[in-house]
Amino acid sequence: MRAKASARKRSTSDDVSNIGACGWAELSSLWDKIGGQPRKRIAGWSSGKAFEHLILRAFQLSGAEIIWPYAVNLHGAVVEQIDGMVLLDGIACMVEAKDQQANVNVEPLAKLRNQLLRRPAGVIGCVFSSSGFTDPAVTLAHYMAPHAILLWQGPEIGFLLERQDFADALRRKYRVLMQHGKPDFDPRAGVL
């Protein structure tokens, strides 16, 4: 008789429990592993999950309300996988997190735009890339109205982990988006 495999598939609740115990120091340590070159699998995490949970936990530690990753069902079928949501000071953000070595191209932005079309007009998108974005992706983000998408990339994420404040960065990025139409404002820069 064959022995049953003792390993089980990781669940979202496992990932939430894993990251929920992390403070800023642990998030910074996790970021060092995520941003390392060449990319390596992070023990205890499914591919890409450490990054998306790091982002959400950083917002939670900054005082934002978050919604952990979830699936959307329609007529009994999963139609969307949402990486999470951030709610802060009346700003509602749908999160898309991409942990990959290459810069993110237009496809995740187009996917997120389609997901935003099913939400109230006040919901914006936030695409987080552990590396960066291609020029076409940045250009596309400038023309996403009325469903705005903010771009967040590796160097600014590392900076915000050091500062321990993602909430203020969201407020600033959102204000610059409203005032100047710039979706890729870098919070390391001074106020425009």
Short mmCIF file of C-alpha atoms in Angstrom, two decimals:
data_model
loop_
_atom_site.label_atom_id
_atom_site.label_comp_id
_atom_site.label_asym_id
_atom_site.label_seq_id
_atom_site.Cartn_x
_atom_site.Cartn_y
_atom_site.Cartn_z
CA MET A 1 0.00 0.00 0.00
CA ARG A 2 1.35 3.43 -0.93
CA ALA A 3 1.79 6.01 1.79
CA LYS A 4 -0.30 9.15 1.47
CA ALA A 5 1.59 12.32 0.76
CA SER A 6 1.75 14.41 3.90
CA ALA A 7 2.20 17.69 2.07
CA ARG A 8 -0.90 19.72 1.39
CA LYS A 9 -1.44 22.63 -0.91
CA ARG A 10 -0.86 26.01 0.72
CA SER A 11 -3.97 28.08 1.19
CA THR A 12 -4.56 31.80 1.31
CA SER A 13 -5.19 31.48 5.05
CA ASP A 14 -1.71 29.92 5.44
CA ASP A 15 -0.18 32.88 3.62
CA VAL A 16 -2.18 35.38 5.70
CA SER A 17 -1.11 33.64 8.93
CA ASN A 18 2.49 33.60 7.72
CA ILE A 19 2.63 37.32 6.88
CA GLY A 20 0.31 38.48 9.68
CA ALA A 21 3.02 37.89 12.27
CA CYS A 22 5.50 40.08 10.36
CA GLY A 23 6.46 43.55 11.49
CA TRP A 24 8.49 46.08 9.53
CA ALA A 25 11.84 44.36 10.18
CA GLU A 26 10.51 41.02 8.92
CA LEU A 27 8.97 42.68 5.85
CA SER A 28 12.31 44.34 5.04
CA SER A 29 14.07 40.99 5.39
CA LEU A 30 11.49 39.35 3.11
CA TRP A 31 11.92 42.19 0.60
CA ASP A 32 15.68 41.57 0.55
CA LYS A 33 14.94 37.96 -0.49
CA ILE A 34 12.34 38.97 -3.08
CA GLY A 35 14.50 41.62 -4.72
CA GLY A 36 17.63 39.49 -4.83
CA GLN A 37 19.28 38.64 -8.14
CA PRO A 38 19.00 36.03 -9.47
CA ARG A 39 15.46 35.39 -8.24
CA LYS A 40 15.15 32.41 -5.92
CA ARG A 41 12.16 30.56 -4.58
CA ILE A 42 11.30 31.80 -1.10
CA ALA A 43 10.84 28.95 1.37
CA GLY A 44 7.29 28.66 2.65
CA TRP A 45 5.72 30.68 -0.17
CA SER A 46 4.12 29.85 -3.51
CA SER A 47 5.50 31.74 -6.50
CA GLY A 48 4.69 35.46 -6.28
CA LYS A 49 2.62 35.14 -3.09
CA ALA A 50 5.29 36.50 -0.74
CA PHE A 51 5.41 39.76 -2.71
CA GLU A 52 1.64 40.31 -2.87
CA HIS A 53 1.26 39.56 0.84
CA LEU A 54 4.24 41.80 1.72
CA ILE A 55 2.54 44.72 -0.04
CA LEU A 56 -0.77 44.20 1.73
CA ARG A 57 0.85 43.73 5.15
CA ALA A 58 2.90 46.93 4.67
CA PHE A 59 -0.31 48.88 4.04
CA GLN A 60 -1.93 47.23 7.04
CA LEU A 61 1.00 48.22 9.27
CA SER A 62 0.65 51.76 7.87
CA GLY A 63 -2.95 51.97 9.13
CA ALA A 64 -4.89 51.07 5.98
CA GLU A 65 -7.70 48.54 5.91
CA ILE A 66 -6.84 45.67 3.60
CA ILE A 67 -8.64 42.78 1.97
CA TRP A 68 -6.45 39.73 1.46
CA PRO A 69 -6.33 37.96 -1.95
CA TYR A 70 -9.62 36.42 -3.02
CA ALA A 71 -11.45 34.86 -5.95
CA VAL A 72 -14.60 36.26 -7.56
CA ASN A 73 -17.19 33.70 -8.64
CA LEU A 74 -19.85 34.30 -11.26
CA HIS A 75 -22.43 31.62 -12.07
CA GLY A 76 -20.40 29.03 -10.19
CA ALA A 77 -17.11 29.72 -11.98
CA VAL A 78 -14.07 31.67 -10.82
CA VAL A 79 -13.85 34.69 -13.13
CA GLU A 80 -11.26 36.80 -11.30
CA GLN A 81 -8.35 36.30 -8.94
CA ILE A 82 -7.82 39.54 -7.03
CA ASP A 83 -4.43 40.06 -5.36
CA GLY A 84 -6.06 42.20 -2.66
CA MET A 85 -7.53 45.60 -1.92
CA VAL A 86 -6.38 48.61 0.09
CA LEU A 87 -8.87 51.04 1.64
CA LEU A 88 -7.52 54.31 3.04
CA ASP A 89 -9.10 57.73 3.62
CA GLY A 90 -11.82 57.13 1.03
CA ILE A 91 -9.36 55.76 -1.54
CA ALA A 92 -10.25 52.22 -2.66
CA CYS A 93 -7.49 50.40 -4.53
CA MET A 94 -7.55 47.05 -6.27
CA VAL A 95 -4.07 45.51 -6.09
CA GLU A 96 -2.19 43.60 -8.78
CA ALA A 97 1.27 42.41 -7.66
CA LYS A 98 3.90 41.16 -10.11
CA ASP A 99 7.09 39.58 -8.79
CA GLN A 100 9.18 38.92 -11.87
CA GLN A 101 12.69 39.69 -13.02
CA ALA A 102 11.63 41.40 -16.26
CA ASN A 103 9.88 44.76 -16.25
CA VAL A 104 6.09 44.48 -16.30
CA ASN A 105 4.52 45.03 -19.71
CA VAL A 106 0.99 46.19 -20.60
CA GLU A 107 -0.89 42.91 -20.04
CA PRO A 108 -1.36 43.17 -16.23
CA LEU A 109 -2.56 46.77 -16.64
CA ALA A 110 -5.09 45.73 -19.28
CA LYS A 111 -6.28 42.87 -17.05
CA LEU A 112 -6.67 45.21 -14.08
CA ARG A 113 -8.51 47.77 -16.20
CA ASN A 114 -11.04 45.09 -17.16
CA GLN A 115 -11.48 44.16 -13.50
CA LEU A 116 -12.01 47.82 -12.63
CA LEU A 117 -14.75 48.08 -15.27
CA ARG A 118 -16.86 45.79 -13.06
CA ARG A 119 -16.41 48.09 -10.01
CA PRO A 120 -17.75 51.52 -9.06
CA ALA A 121 -15.95 54.40 -10.80
CA GLY A 122 -14.21 55.48 -7.58
CA VAL A 123 -12.10 52.32 -7.33
CA ILE A 124 -8.56 52.74 -8.67
CA GLY A 125 -5.93 50.16 -9.49
CA CYS A 126 -2.43 49.79 -8.08
CA VAL A 127 0.07 47.63 -9.93
CA PHE A 128 3.12 46.71 -7.86
CA SER A 129 6.20 45.41 -9.67
CA SER A 130 9.21 44.03 -7.82
CA SER A 131 11.31 45.17 -10.79
CA GLY A 132 9.82 47.96 -12.91
CA PHE A 133 7.63 48.72 -15.94
CA THR A 134 8.23 48.84 -19.67
CA ASP A 135 7.84 52.17 -21.44
CA PRO A 136 4.64 50.96 -23.16
CA ALA A 137 3.15 50.03 -19.75
CA VAL A 138 3.91 53.48 -18.33
CA THR A 139 2.45 55.13 -21.43
CA LEU A 140 -0.71 53.01 -21.20
CA ALA A 141 -1.12 53.90 -17.51
CA HIS A 142 -1.28 57.58 -18.50
CA TYR A 143 -4.38 56.86 -20.62
CA MET A 144 -6.45 54.61 -18.36
CA ALA A 145 -9.12 57.19 -17.45
CA PRO A 146 -11.67 57.00 -16.09
CA HIS A 147 -10.22 53.96 -14.29
CA ALA A 148 -6.88 55.21 -13.02
CA ILE A 149 -4.02 52.84 -12.22
CA LEU A 150 -1.06 53.82 -10.03
CA LEU A 151 2.32 52.21 -10.72
CA TRP A 152 4.64 51.15 -7.88
CA GLN A 153 8.08 49.66 -8.56
CA GLY A 154 10.92 47.96 -6.73
CA PRO A 155 13.16 50.86 -5.67
CA GLU A 156 10.28 52.88 -4.21
CA ILE A 157 8.91 49.80 -2.42
CA GLY A 158 12.29 49.27 -0.75
CA PHE A 159 12.37 52.96 0.21
CA LEU A 160 8.86 52.81 1.69
CA LEU A 161 9.74 49.74 3.74
CA GLU A 162 12.66 51.70 5.23
CA ARG A 163 10.34 54.65 5.97
CA GLN A 164 7.65 52.30 7.30
CA ASP A 165 4.81 54.25 5.71
CA PHE A 166 2.93 53.06 2.64
CA ALA A 167 -0.21 55.03 3.56
CA ASP A 168 1.39 58.45 3.10
CA ALA A 169 2.86 57.31 -0.22
CA LEU A 170 -0.60 56.26 -1.44
CA ARG A 171 -2.04 59.65 -0.47
CA ARG A 172 0.79 61.46 -2.31
CA LYS A 173 0.61 59.26 -5.41
CA TYR A 174 -3.17 59.68 -5.54
CA ARG A 175 -2.92 63.46 -5.15
CA VAL A 176 -0.31 63.73 -7.92
CA LEU A 177 -2.51 61.54 -10.12
CA MET A 178 -5.52 63.80 -9.54
CA GLN A 179 -3.59 67.04 -9.88
CA HIS A 180 -1.10 66.20 -12.66
CA GLY A 181 -2.43 63.00 -14.26
CA LYS A 182 0.83 61.20 -13.43
CA PRO A 183 0.26 57.52 -12.51
CA ASP A 184 3.94 56.72 -11.93
CA PHE A 185 4.88 59.42 -9.40
CA ASP A 186 7.79 58.20 -7.28
CA PRO A 187 7.29 59.04 -3.57
CA ARG A 188 11.06 59.32 -3.13
CA ALA A 189 10.83 62.59 -5.08
CA GLY A 190 9.74 65.89 -3.61
CA VAL A 191 6.19 67.12 -3.91
CA LEU A 192 5.46 68.52 -7.38
#
